[in-house]
PDB file of C-alpha atoms and ligand atoms in Angstrom:
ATOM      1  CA  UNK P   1       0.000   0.000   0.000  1.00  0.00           C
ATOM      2  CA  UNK P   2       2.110   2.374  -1.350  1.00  0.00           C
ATOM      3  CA  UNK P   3       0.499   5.655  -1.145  1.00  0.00           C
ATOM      4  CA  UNK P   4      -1.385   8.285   2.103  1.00  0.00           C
ATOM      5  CA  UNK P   5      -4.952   7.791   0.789  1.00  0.00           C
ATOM      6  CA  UNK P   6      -4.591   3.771   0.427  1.00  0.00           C
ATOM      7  CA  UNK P   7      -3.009   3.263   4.162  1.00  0.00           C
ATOM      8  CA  UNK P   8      -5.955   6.211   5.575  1.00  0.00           C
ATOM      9  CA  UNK P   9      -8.124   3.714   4.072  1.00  0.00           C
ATOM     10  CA  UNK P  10      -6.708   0.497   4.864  1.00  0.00           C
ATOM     11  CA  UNK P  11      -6.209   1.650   8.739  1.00  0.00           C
ATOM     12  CA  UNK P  12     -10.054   3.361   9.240  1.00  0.00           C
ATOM     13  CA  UNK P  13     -11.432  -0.086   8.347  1.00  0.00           C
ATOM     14  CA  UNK P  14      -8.544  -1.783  10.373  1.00  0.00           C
ATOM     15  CA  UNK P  15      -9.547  -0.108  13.457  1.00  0.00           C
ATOM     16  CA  UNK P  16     -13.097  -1.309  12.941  1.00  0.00           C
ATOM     17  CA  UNK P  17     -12.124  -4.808  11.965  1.00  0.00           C
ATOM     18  CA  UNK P  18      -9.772  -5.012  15.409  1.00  0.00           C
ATOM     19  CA  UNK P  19     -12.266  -3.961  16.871  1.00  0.00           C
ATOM     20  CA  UNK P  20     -15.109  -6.451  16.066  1.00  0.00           C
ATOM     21  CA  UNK P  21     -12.016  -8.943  16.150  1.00  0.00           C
ATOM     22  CA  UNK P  22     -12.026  -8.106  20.268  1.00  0.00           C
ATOM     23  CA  UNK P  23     -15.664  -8.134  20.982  1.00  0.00           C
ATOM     24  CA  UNK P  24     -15.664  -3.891  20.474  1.00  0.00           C
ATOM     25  CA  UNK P  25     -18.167  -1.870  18.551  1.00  0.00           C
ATOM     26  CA  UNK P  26     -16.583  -1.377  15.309  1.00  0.00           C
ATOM     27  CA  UNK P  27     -17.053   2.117  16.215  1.00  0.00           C
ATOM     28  CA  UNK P  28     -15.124   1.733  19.650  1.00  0.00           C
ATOM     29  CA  UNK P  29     -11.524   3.073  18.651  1.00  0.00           C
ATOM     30  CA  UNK P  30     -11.336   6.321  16.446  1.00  0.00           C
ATOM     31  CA  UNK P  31      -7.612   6.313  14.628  1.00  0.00           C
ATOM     32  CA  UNK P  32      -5.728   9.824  15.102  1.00  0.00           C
ATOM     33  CA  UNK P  33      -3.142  10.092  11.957  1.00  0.00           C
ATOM     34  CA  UNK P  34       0.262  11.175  13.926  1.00  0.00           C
ATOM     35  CA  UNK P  35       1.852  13.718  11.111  1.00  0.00           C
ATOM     36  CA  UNK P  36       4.269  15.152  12.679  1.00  0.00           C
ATOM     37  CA  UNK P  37       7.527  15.711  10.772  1.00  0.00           C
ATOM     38  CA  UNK P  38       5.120  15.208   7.493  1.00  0.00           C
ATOM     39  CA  UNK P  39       3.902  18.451   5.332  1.00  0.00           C
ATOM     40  CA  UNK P  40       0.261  19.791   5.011  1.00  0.00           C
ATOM     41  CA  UNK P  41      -0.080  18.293   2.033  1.00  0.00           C
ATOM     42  CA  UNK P  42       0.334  14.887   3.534  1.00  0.00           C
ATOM     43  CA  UNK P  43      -2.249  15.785   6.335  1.00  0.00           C
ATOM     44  CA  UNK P  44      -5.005  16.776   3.317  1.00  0.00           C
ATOM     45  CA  UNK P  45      -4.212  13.406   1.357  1.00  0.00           C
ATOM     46  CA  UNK P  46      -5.061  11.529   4.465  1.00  0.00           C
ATOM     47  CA  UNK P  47      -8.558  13.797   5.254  1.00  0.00           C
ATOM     48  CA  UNK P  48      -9.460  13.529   1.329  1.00  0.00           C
ATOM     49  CA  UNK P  49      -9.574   9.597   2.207  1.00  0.00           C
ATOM     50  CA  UNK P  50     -11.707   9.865   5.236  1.00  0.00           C
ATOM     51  CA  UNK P  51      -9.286  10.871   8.158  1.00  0.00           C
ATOM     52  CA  UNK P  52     -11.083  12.872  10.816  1.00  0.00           C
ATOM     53  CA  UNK P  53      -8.565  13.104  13.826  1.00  0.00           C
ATOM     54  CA  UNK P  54      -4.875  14.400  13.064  1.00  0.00           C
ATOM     55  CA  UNK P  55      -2.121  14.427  15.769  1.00  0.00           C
ATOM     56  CA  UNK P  56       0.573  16.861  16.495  1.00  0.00           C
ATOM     57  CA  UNK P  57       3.478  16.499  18.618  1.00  0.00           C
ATOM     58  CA  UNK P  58       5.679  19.661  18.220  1.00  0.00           C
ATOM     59  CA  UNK P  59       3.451  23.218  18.531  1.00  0.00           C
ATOM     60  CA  UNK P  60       5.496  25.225  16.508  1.00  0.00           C
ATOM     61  CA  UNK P  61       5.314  22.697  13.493  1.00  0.00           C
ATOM     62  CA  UNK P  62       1.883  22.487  14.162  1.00  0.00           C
ATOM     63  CA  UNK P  63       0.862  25.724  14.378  1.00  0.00           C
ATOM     64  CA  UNK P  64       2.180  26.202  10.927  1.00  0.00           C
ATOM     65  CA  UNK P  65       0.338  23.282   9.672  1.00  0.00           C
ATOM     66  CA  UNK P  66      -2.758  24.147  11.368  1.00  0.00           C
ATOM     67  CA  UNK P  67      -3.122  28.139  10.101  1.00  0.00           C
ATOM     68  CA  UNK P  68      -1.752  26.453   6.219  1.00  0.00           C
ATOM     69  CA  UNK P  69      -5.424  24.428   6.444  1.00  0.00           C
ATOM     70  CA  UNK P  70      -8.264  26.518   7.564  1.00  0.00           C
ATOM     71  CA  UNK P  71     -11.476  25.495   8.265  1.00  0.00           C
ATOM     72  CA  UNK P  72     -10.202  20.905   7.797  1.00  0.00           C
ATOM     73  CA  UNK P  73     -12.505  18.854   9.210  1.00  0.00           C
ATOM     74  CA  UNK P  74     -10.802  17.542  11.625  1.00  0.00           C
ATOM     75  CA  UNK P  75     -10.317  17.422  15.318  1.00  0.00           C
ATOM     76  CA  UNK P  76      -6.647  18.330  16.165  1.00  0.00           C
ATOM     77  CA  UNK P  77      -4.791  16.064  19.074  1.00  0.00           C
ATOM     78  CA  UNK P  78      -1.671  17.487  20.540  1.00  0.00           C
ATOM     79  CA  UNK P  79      -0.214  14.148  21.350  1.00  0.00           C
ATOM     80  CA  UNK P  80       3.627  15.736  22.332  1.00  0.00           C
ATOM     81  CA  UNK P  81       5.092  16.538  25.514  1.00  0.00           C
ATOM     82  CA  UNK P  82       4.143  20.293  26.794  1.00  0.00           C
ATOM     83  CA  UNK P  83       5.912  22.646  27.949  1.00  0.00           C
ATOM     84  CA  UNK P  84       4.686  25.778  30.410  1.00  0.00           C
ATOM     85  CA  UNK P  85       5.540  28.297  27.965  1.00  0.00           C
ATOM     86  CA  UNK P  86       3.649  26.508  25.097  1.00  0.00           C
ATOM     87  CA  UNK P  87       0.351  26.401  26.664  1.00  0.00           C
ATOM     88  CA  UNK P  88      -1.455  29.593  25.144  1.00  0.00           C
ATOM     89  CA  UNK P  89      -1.005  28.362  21.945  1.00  0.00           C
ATOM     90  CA  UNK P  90      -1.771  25.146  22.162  1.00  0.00           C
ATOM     91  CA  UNK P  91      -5.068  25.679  24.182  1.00  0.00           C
ATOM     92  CA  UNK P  92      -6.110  28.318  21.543  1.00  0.00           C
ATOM     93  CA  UNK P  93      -5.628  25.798  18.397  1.00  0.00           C
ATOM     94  CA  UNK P  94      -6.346  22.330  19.841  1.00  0.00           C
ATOM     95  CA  UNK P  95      -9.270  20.519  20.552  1.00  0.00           C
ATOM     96  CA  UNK P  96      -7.820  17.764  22.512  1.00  0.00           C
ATOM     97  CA  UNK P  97      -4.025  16.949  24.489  1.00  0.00           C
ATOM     98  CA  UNK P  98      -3.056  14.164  25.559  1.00  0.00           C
ATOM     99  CA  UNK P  99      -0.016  14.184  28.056  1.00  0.00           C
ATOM    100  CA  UNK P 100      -1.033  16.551  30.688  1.00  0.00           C
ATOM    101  CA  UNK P 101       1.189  15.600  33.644  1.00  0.00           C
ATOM    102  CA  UNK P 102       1.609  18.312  36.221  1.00  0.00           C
ATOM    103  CA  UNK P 103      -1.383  20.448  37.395  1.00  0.00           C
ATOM    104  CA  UNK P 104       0.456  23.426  36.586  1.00  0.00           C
ATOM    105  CA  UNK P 105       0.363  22.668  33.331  1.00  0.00           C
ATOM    106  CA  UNK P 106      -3.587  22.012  32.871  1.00  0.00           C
ATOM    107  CA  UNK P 107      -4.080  24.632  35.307  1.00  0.00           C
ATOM    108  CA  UNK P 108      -2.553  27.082  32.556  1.00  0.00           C
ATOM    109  CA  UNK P 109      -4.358  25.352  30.031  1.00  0.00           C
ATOM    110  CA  UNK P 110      -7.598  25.814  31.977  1.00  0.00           C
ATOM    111  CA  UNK P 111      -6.905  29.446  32.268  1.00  0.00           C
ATOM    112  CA  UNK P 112      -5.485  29.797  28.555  1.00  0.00           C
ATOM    113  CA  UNK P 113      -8.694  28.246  26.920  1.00  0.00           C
ATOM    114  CA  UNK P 114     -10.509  30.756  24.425  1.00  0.00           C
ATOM    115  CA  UNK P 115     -13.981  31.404  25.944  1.00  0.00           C
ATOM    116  CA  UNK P 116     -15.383  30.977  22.688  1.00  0.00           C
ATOM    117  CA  UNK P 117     -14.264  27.635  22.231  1.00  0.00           C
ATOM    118  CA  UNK P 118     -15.530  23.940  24.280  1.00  0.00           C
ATOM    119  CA  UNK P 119     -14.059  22.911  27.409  1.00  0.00           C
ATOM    120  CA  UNK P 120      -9.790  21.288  25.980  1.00  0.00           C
ATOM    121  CA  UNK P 121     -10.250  17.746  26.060  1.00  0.00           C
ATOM    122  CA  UNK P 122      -7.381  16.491  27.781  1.00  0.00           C
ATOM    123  CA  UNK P 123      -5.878  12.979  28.915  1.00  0.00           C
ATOM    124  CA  UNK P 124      -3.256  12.362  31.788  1.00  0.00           C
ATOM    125  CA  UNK P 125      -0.302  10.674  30.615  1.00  0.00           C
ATOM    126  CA  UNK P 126       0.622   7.928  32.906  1.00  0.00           C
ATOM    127  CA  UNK P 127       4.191   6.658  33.977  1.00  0.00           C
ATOM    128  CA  UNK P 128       4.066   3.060  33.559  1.00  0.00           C
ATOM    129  CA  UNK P 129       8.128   1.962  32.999  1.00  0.00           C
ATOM    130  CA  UNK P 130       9.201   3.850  36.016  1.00  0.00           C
ATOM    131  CA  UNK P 131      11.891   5.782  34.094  1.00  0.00           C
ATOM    132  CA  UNK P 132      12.623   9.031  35.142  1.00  0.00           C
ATOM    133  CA  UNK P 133      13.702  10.050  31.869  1.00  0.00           C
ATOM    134  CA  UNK P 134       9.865   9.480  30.969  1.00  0.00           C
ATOM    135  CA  UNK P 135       7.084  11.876  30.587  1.00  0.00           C
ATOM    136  CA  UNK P 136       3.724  11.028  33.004  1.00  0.00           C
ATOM    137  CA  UNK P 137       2.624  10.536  36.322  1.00  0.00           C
ATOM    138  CA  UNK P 138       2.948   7.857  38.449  1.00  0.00           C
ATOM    139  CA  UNK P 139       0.085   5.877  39.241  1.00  0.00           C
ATOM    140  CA  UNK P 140       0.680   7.374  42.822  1.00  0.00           C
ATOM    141  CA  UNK P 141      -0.041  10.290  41.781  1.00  0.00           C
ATOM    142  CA  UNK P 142      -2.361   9.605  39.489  1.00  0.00           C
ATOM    143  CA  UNK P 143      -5.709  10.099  42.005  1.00  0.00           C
ATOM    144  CA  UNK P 144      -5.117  13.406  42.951  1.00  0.00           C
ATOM    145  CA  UNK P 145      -4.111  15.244  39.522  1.00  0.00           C
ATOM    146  CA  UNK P 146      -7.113  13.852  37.928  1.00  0.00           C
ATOM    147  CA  UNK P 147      -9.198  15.099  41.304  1.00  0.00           C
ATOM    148  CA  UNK P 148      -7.786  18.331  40.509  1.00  0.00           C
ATOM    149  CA  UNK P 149      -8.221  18.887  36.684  1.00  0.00           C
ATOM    150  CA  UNK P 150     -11.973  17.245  37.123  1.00  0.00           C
ATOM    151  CA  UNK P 151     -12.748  20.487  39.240  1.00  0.00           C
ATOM    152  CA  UNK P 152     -10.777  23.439  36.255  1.00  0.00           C
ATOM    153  CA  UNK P 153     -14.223  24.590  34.481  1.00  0.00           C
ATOM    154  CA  UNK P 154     -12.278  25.069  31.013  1.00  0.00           C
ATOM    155  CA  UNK P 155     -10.926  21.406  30.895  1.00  0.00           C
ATOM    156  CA  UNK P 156     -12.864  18.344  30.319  1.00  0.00           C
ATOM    157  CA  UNK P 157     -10.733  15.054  31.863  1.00  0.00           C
ATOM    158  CA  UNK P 158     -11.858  12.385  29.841  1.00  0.00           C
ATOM    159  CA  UNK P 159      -9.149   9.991  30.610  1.00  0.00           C
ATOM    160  CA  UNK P 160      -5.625   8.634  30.171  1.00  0.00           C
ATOM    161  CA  UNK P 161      -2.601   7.870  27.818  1.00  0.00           C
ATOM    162  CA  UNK P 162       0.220   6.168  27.860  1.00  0.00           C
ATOM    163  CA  UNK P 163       3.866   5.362  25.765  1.00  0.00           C
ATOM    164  CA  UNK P 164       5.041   2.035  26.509  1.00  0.00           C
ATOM    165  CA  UNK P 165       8.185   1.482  26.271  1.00  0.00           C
ATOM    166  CA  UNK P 166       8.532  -0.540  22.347  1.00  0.00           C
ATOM    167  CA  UNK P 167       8.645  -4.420  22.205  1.00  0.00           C
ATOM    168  CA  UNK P 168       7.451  -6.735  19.553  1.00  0.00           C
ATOM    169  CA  UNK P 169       6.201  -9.394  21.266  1.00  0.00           C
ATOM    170  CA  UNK P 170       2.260  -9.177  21.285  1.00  0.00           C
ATOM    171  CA  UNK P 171       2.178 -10.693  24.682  1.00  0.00           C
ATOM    172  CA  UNK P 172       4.624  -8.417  25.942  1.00  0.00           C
ATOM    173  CA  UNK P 173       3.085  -5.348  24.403  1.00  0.00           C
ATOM    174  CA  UNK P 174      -0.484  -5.971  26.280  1.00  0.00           C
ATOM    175  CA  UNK P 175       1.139  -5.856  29.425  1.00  0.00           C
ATOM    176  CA  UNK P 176       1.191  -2.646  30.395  1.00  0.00           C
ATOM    177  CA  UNK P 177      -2.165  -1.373  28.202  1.00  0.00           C
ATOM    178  CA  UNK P 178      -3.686  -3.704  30.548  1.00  0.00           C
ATOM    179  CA  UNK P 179      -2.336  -1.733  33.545  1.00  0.00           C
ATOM    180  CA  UNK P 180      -3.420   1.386  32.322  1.00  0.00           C
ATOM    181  CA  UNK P 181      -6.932   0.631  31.291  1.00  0.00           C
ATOM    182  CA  UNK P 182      -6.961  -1.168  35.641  1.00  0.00           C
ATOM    183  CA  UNK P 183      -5.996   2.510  36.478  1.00  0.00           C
ATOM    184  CA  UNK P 184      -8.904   4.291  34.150  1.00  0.00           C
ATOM    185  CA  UNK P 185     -11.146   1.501  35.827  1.00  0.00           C
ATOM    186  CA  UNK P 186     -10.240   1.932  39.380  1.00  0.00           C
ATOM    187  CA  UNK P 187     -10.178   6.178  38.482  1.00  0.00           C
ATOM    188  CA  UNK P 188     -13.953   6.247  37.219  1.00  0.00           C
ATOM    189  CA  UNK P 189     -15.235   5.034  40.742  1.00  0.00           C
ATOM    190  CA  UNK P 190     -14.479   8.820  41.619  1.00  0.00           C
ATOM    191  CA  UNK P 191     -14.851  10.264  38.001  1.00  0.00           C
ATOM    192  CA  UNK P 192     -17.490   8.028  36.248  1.00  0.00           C
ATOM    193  CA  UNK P 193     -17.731  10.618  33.235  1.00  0.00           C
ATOM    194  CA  UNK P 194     -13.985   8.995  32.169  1.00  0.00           C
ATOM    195  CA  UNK P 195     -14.137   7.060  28.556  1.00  0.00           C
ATOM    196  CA  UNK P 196     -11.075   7.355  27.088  1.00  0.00           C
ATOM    197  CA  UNK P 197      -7.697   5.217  26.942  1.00  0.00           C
ATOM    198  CA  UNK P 198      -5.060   6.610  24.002  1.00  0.00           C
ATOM    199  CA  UNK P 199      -2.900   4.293  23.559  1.00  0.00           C
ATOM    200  CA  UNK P 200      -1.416   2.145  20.790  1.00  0.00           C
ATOM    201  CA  UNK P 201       0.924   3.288  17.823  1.00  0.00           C
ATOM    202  CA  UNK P 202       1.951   1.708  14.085  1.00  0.00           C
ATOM    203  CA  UNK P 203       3.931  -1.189  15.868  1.00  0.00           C
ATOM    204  CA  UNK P 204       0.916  -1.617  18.971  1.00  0.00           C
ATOM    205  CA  UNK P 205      -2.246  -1.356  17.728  1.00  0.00           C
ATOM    206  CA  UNK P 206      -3.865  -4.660  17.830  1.00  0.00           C
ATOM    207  CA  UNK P 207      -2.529  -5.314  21.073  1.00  0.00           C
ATOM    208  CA  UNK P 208      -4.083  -1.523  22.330  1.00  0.00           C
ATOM    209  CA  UNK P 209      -6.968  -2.712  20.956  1.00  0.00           C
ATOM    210  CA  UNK P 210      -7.322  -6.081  22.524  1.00  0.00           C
ATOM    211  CA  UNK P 211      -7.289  -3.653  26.108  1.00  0.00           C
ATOM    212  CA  UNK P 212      -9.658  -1.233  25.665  1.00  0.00           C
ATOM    213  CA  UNK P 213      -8.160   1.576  23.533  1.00  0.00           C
ATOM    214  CA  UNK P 214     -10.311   3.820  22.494  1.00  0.00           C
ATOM    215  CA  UNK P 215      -8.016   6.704  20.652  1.00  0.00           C
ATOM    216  CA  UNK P 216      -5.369   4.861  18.812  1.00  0.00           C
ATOM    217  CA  UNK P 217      -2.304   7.500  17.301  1.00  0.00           C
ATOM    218  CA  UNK P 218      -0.735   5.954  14.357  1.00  0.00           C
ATOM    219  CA  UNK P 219       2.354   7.812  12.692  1.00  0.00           C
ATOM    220  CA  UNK P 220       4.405   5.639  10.514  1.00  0.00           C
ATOM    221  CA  UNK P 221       1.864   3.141   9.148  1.00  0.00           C
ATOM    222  CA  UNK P 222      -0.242   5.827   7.983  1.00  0.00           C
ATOM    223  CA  UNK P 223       2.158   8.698   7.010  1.00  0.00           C
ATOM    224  CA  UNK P 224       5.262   6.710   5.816  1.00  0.00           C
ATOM    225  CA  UNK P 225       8.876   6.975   7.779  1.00  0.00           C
ATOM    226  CA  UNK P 226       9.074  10.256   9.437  1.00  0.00           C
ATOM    227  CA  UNK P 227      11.508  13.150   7.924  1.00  0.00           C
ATOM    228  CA  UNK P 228      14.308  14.127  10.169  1.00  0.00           C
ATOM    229  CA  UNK P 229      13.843  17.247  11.910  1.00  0.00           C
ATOM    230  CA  UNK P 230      16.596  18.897  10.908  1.00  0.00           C
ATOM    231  CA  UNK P 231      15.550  18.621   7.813  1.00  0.00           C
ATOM    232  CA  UNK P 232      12.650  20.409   7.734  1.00  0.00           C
ATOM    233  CA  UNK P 233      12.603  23.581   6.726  1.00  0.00           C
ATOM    234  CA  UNK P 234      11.640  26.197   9.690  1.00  0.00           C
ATOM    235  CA  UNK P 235      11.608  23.478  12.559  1.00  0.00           C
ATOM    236  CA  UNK P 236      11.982  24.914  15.653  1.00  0.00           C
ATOM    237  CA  UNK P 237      13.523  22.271  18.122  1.00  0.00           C
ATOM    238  CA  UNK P 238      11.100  22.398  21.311  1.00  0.00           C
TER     239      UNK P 238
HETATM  240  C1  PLP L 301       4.945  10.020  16.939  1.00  0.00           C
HETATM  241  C2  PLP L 301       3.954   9.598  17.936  1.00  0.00           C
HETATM  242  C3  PLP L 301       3.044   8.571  17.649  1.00  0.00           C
HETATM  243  C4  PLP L 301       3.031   7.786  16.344  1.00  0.00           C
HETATM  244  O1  PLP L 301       4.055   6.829  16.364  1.00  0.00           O
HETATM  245  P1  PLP L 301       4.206   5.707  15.198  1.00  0.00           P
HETATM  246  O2  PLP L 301       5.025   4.659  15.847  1.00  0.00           O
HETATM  247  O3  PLP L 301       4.912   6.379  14.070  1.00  0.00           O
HETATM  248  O4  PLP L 301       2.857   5.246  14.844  1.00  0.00           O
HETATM  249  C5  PLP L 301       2.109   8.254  18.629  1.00  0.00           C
HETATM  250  N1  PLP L 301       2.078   8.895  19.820  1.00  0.00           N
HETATM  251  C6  PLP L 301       2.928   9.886  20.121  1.00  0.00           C
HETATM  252  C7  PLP L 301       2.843  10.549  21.441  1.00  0.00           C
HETATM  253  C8  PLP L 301       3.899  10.262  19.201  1.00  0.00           C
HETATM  254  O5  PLP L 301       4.761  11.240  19.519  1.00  0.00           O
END
């Protein structure tokens, strides 16, 4: 499947077929194409063949992407790591992120979000390796940030998100999508209004399935390899 339009196709009835394949609606999962690194033109390809979620990871890049494309039909996932100083913009031109992990953070989101616009829909990204090096919260910590961003008016928590570290065994890989979807399970006790697990990428997706996902964000299988970014013109390194 050699070109954007073929794989946008191939991977919206994918989705549904997993799915099915795991006792799911076929409407259960809703595939976010990842293009970061990849042009606007890429990104239209992909919505021409029926993409309706597209996922950012750097805000500069994606601000640039997102004001080359007005008025796409598409919701826009900031999927990246965030920094403090990025928040404006990114609560001004997204509809949903996905790795909030410090209440500072959302709490400048909450505070940055147009009033025009619907409450940001926003995921906690959870630590599940451990690693320092890692972005997320520990499942610690998990209770009390989510108790916190379910009470900022301009937010909407609708659940969590998570990187595993990458392995190719399927059995391996369900591991710790099983852990998080236990934490979104034991979390909607307090927060019942919680229906979301994004999680899953090009090499994960079946097994993300199998475990509840319900946003899946696929880069490389939809978009091809990813460009370097060095060797895009205008990236700013974030
Ligand atoms: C790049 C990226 C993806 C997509 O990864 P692929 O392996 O290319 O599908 C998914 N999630 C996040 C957070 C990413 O940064």
């Amino acid at each position: 499947m050699d070109s954007i339009a073929l794989r946008t196709r191939f991977l919206l009835a994918e989705t549904a077929r997993l799915a099915a394949a795991h006792g799911r609606a076929a409407d259960a999962v809703t595939l976010i194409g990842v293009s970061k690194t990849h042009p606007a033109g890429s990104i239209l390809e992909a919505v021409d063949a029926g993409l309706r979620h597209v996922g950012e990871s750097y805000v500069q890049e994606a601000l640039d992407k997102i004001a080359s494309l007005p008025g796409l039909p598409v919701v826009w996932h900031f999927v990246g790591r965030l920094q403090a100083n990025k928040t404006a913009a990114v609560a001004a031109n997204f509809d949903w992120v996905h790795a909030v992990d410090r209440l500072r953070i959302a709490e400048r989101l909450n505070g940055q979000r147009p009033a025009g616009k619907a409450p940001l829909q926003c995921c906690i990204e959870v630590n599940l390796s451990g690693e320092q090096s890692k972005g997320g919260v520990s499942p610690e910590e998990l209770p009390a940030l989510a108790s916190a961003m379910a009470a900022l008016p301009r937010l909407q928590l609708r659940g969590l998100m998570a990187l595993p570290a990458p392995t190719e065994d399927p059995a391996l890989q369900r591991e710790p999508f099983a852990r998080l979807r236990g934490l979104l399970e034991s979390l909607r006790g307090e927060h019942p209004q919680l229906d979301t697990l994004s999680m899953g990428m090009s090499g994960d997706m079946d097994a993300a399935i199998a475990e509840g996902a319900t946003l899946v964000r696929i880069g490389t299988a939809l978009f091809g390899p990813r460009v370097p970014r060095q060797a895009l013109p205008g990236s700013e390194h974030e």
